[in-house]
PDB file of C-alpha atoms in Angstrom:
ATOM      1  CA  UNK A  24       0.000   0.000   0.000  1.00  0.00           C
ATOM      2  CA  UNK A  25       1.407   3.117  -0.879  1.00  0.00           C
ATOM      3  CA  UNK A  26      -1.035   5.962   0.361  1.00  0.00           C
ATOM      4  CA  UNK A  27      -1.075   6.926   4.413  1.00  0.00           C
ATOM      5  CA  UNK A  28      -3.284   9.148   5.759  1.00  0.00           C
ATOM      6  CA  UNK A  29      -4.444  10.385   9.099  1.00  0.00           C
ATOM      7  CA  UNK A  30      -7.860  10.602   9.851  1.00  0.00           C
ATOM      8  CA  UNK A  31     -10.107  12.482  12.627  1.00  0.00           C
ATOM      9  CA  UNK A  32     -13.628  12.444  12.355  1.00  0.00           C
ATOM     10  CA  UNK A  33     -16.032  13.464  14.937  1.00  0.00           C
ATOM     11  CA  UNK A  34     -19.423  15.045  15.306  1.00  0.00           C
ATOM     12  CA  UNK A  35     -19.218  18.607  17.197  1.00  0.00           C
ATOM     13  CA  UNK A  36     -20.824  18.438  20.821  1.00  0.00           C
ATOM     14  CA  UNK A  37     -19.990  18.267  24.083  1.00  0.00           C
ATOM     15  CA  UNK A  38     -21.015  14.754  24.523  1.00  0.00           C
ATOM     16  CA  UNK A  39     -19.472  11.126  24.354  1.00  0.00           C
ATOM     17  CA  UNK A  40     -18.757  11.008  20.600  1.00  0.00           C
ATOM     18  CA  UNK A  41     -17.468   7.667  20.562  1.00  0.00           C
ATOM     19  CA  UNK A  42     -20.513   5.569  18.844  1.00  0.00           C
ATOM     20  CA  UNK A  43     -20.108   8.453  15.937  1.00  0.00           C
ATOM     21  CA  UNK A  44     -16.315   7.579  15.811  1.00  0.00           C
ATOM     22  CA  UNK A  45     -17.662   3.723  15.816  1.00  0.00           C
ATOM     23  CA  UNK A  46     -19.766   4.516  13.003  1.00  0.00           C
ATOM     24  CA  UNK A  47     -17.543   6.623  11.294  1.00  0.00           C
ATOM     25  CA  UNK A  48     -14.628   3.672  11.983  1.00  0.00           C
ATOM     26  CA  UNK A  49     -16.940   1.123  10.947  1.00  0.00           C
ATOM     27  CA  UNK A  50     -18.038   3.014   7.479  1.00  0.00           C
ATOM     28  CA  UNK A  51     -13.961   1.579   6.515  1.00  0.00           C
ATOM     29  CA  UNK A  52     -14.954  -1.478   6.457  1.00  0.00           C
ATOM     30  CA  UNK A  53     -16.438  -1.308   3.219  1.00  0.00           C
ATOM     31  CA  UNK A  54     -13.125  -0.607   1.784  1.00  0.00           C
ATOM     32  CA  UNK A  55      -9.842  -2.262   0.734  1.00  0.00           C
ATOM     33  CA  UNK A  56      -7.919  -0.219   3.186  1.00  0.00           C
ATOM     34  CA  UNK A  57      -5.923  -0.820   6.181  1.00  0.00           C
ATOM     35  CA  UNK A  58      -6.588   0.955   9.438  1.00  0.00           C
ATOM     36  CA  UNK A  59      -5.643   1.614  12.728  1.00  0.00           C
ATOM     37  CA  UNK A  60      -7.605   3.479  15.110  1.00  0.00           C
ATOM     38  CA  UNK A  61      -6.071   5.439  17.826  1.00  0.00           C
ATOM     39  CA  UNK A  62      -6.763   7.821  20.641  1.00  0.00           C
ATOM     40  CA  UNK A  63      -6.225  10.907  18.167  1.00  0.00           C
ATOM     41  CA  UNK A  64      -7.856   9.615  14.863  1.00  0.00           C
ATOM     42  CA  UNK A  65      -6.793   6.745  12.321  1.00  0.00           C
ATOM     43  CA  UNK A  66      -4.085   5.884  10.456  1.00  0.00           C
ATOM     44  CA  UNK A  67      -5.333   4.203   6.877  1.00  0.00           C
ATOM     45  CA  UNK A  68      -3.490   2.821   4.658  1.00  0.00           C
ATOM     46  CA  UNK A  69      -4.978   2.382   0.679  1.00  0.00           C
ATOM     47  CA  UNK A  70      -3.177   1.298  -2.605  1.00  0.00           C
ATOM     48  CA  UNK A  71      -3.856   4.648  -4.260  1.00  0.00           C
ATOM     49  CA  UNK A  72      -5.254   8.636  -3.146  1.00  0.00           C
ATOM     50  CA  UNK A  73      -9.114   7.284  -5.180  1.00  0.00           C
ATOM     51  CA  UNK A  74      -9.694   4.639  -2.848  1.00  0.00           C
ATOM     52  CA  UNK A  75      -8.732   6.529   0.388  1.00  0.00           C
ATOM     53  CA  UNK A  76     -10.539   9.589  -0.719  1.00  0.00           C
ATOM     54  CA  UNK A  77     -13.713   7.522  -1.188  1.00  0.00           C
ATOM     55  CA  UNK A  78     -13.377   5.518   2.094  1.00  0.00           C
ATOM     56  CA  UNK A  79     -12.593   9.401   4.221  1.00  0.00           C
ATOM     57  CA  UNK A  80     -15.683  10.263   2.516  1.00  0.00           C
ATOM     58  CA  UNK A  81     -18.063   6.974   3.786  1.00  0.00           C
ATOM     59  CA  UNK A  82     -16.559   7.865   7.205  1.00  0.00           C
ATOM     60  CA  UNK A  83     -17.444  11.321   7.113  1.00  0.00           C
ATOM     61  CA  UNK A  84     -21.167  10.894   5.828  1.00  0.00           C
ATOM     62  CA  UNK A  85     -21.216   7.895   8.506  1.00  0.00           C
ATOM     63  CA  UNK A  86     -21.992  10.701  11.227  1.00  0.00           C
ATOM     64  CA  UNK A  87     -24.920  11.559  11.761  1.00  0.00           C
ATOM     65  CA  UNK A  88     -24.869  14.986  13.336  1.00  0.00           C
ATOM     66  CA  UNK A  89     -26.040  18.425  12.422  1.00  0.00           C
ATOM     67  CA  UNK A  90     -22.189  19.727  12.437  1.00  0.00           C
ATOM     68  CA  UNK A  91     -19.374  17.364  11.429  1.00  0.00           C
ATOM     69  CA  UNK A  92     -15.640  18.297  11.910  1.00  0.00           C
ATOM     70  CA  UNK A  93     -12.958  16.316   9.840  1.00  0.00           C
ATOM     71  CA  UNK A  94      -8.976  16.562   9.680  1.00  0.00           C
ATOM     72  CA  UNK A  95      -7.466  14.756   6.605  1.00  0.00           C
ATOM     73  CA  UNK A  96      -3.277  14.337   6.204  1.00  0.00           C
ATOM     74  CA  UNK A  97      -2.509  12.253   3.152  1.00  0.00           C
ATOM     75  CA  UNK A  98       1.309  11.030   2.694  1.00  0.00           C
ATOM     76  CA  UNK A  99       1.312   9.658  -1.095  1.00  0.00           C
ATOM     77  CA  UNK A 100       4.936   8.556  -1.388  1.00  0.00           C
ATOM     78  CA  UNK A 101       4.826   7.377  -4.997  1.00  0.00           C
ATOM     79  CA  UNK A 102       8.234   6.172  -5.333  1.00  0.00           C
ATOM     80  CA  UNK A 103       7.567   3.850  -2.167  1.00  0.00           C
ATOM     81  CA  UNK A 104       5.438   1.359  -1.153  1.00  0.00           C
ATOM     82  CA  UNK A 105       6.529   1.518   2.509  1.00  0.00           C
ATOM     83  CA  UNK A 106       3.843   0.650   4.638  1.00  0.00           C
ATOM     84  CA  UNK A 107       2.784   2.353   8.081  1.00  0.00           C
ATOM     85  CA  UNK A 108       4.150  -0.179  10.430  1.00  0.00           C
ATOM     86  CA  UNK A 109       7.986   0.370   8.116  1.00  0.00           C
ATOM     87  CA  UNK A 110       7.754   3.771   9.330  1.00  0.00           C
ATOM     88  CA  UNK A 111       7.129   2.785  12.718  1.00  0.00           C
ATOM     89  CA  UNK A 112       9.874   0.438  12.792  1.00  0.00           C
ATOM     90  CA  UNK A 113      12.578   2.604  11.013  1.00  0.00           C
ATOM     91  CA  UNK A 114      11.891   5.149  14.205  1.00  0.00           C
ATOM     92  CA  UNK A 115      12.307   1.802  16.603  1.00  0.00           C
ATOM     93  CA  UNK A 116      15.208   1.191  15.232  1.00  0.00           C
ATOM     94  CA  UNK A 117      16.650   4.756  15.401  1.00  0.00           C
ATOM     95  CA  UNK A 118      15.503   4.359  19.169  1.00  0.00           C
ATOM     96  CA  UNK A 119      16.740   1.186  20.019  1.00  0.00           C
ATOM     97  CA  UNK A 120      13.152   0.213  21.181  1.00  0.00           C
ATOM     98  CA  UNK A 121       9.676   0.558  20.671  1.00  0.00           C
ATOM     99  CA  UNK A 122       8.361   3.972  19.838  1.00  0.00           C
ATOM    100  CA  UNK A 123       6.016   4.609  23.209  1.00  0.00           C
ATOM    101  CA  UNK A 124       7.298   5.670  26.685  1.00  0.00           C
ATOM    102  CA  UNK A 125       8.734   2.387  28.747  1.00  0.00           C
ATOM    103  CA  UNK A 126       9.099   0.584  25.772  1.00  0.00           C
ATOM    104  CA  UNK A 127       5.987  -1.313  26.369  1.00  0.00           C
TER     105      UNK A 127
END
């Protein structure tokens, strides 16, 4: 896969917007795409920008609220087909050790 992106959706309230991150989450799954779903958004992972851009957009109109905020960062290395976890490890290896506090 050769496209990366990081992706925050979330509806805007003051609530507990976790079953609209679910849904939004879940929307992926209708995709050939790799994800990862964190404490600050997602990390996806797509063969080329068309297929990411569609699944962003599922996961967007999965929320179902009357104000909808998204953050998109693409990283479309076309000379590479380095995947997400290769970048993880090429900073664990610069470390010495896993790339999170204690090493755990």
């Amino acid at each position: 896969m050769t496209v990366i992106a990081l992706l925050s959706v979330a509806p805007v309230t003051e609530e507990s917007m976790a079953a609209d991150v679910a849904e939004a989450v879940a929307a992926l799954d209708e995709f050939d795409v790799e994800y990862e779903t964190n404490p600050m958004g997602t990390v996806i992972e797509a063969e080329d920008v068309e297929t990411l851009l569609d699944a962003v957009a599922a996961a967007h109109n999965a929320v179902d609220a009357d104000r909808v905020s998204t953050f998109l960062k693409i990283d479309d290395k076309r000379a590479s087909d380095e995947t997400a976890r290769e970048k993880v490890e090429a900073v664990e290896r610069e470390l010495g050790r896993e790339a999170r506090s204690g090493g755990e």
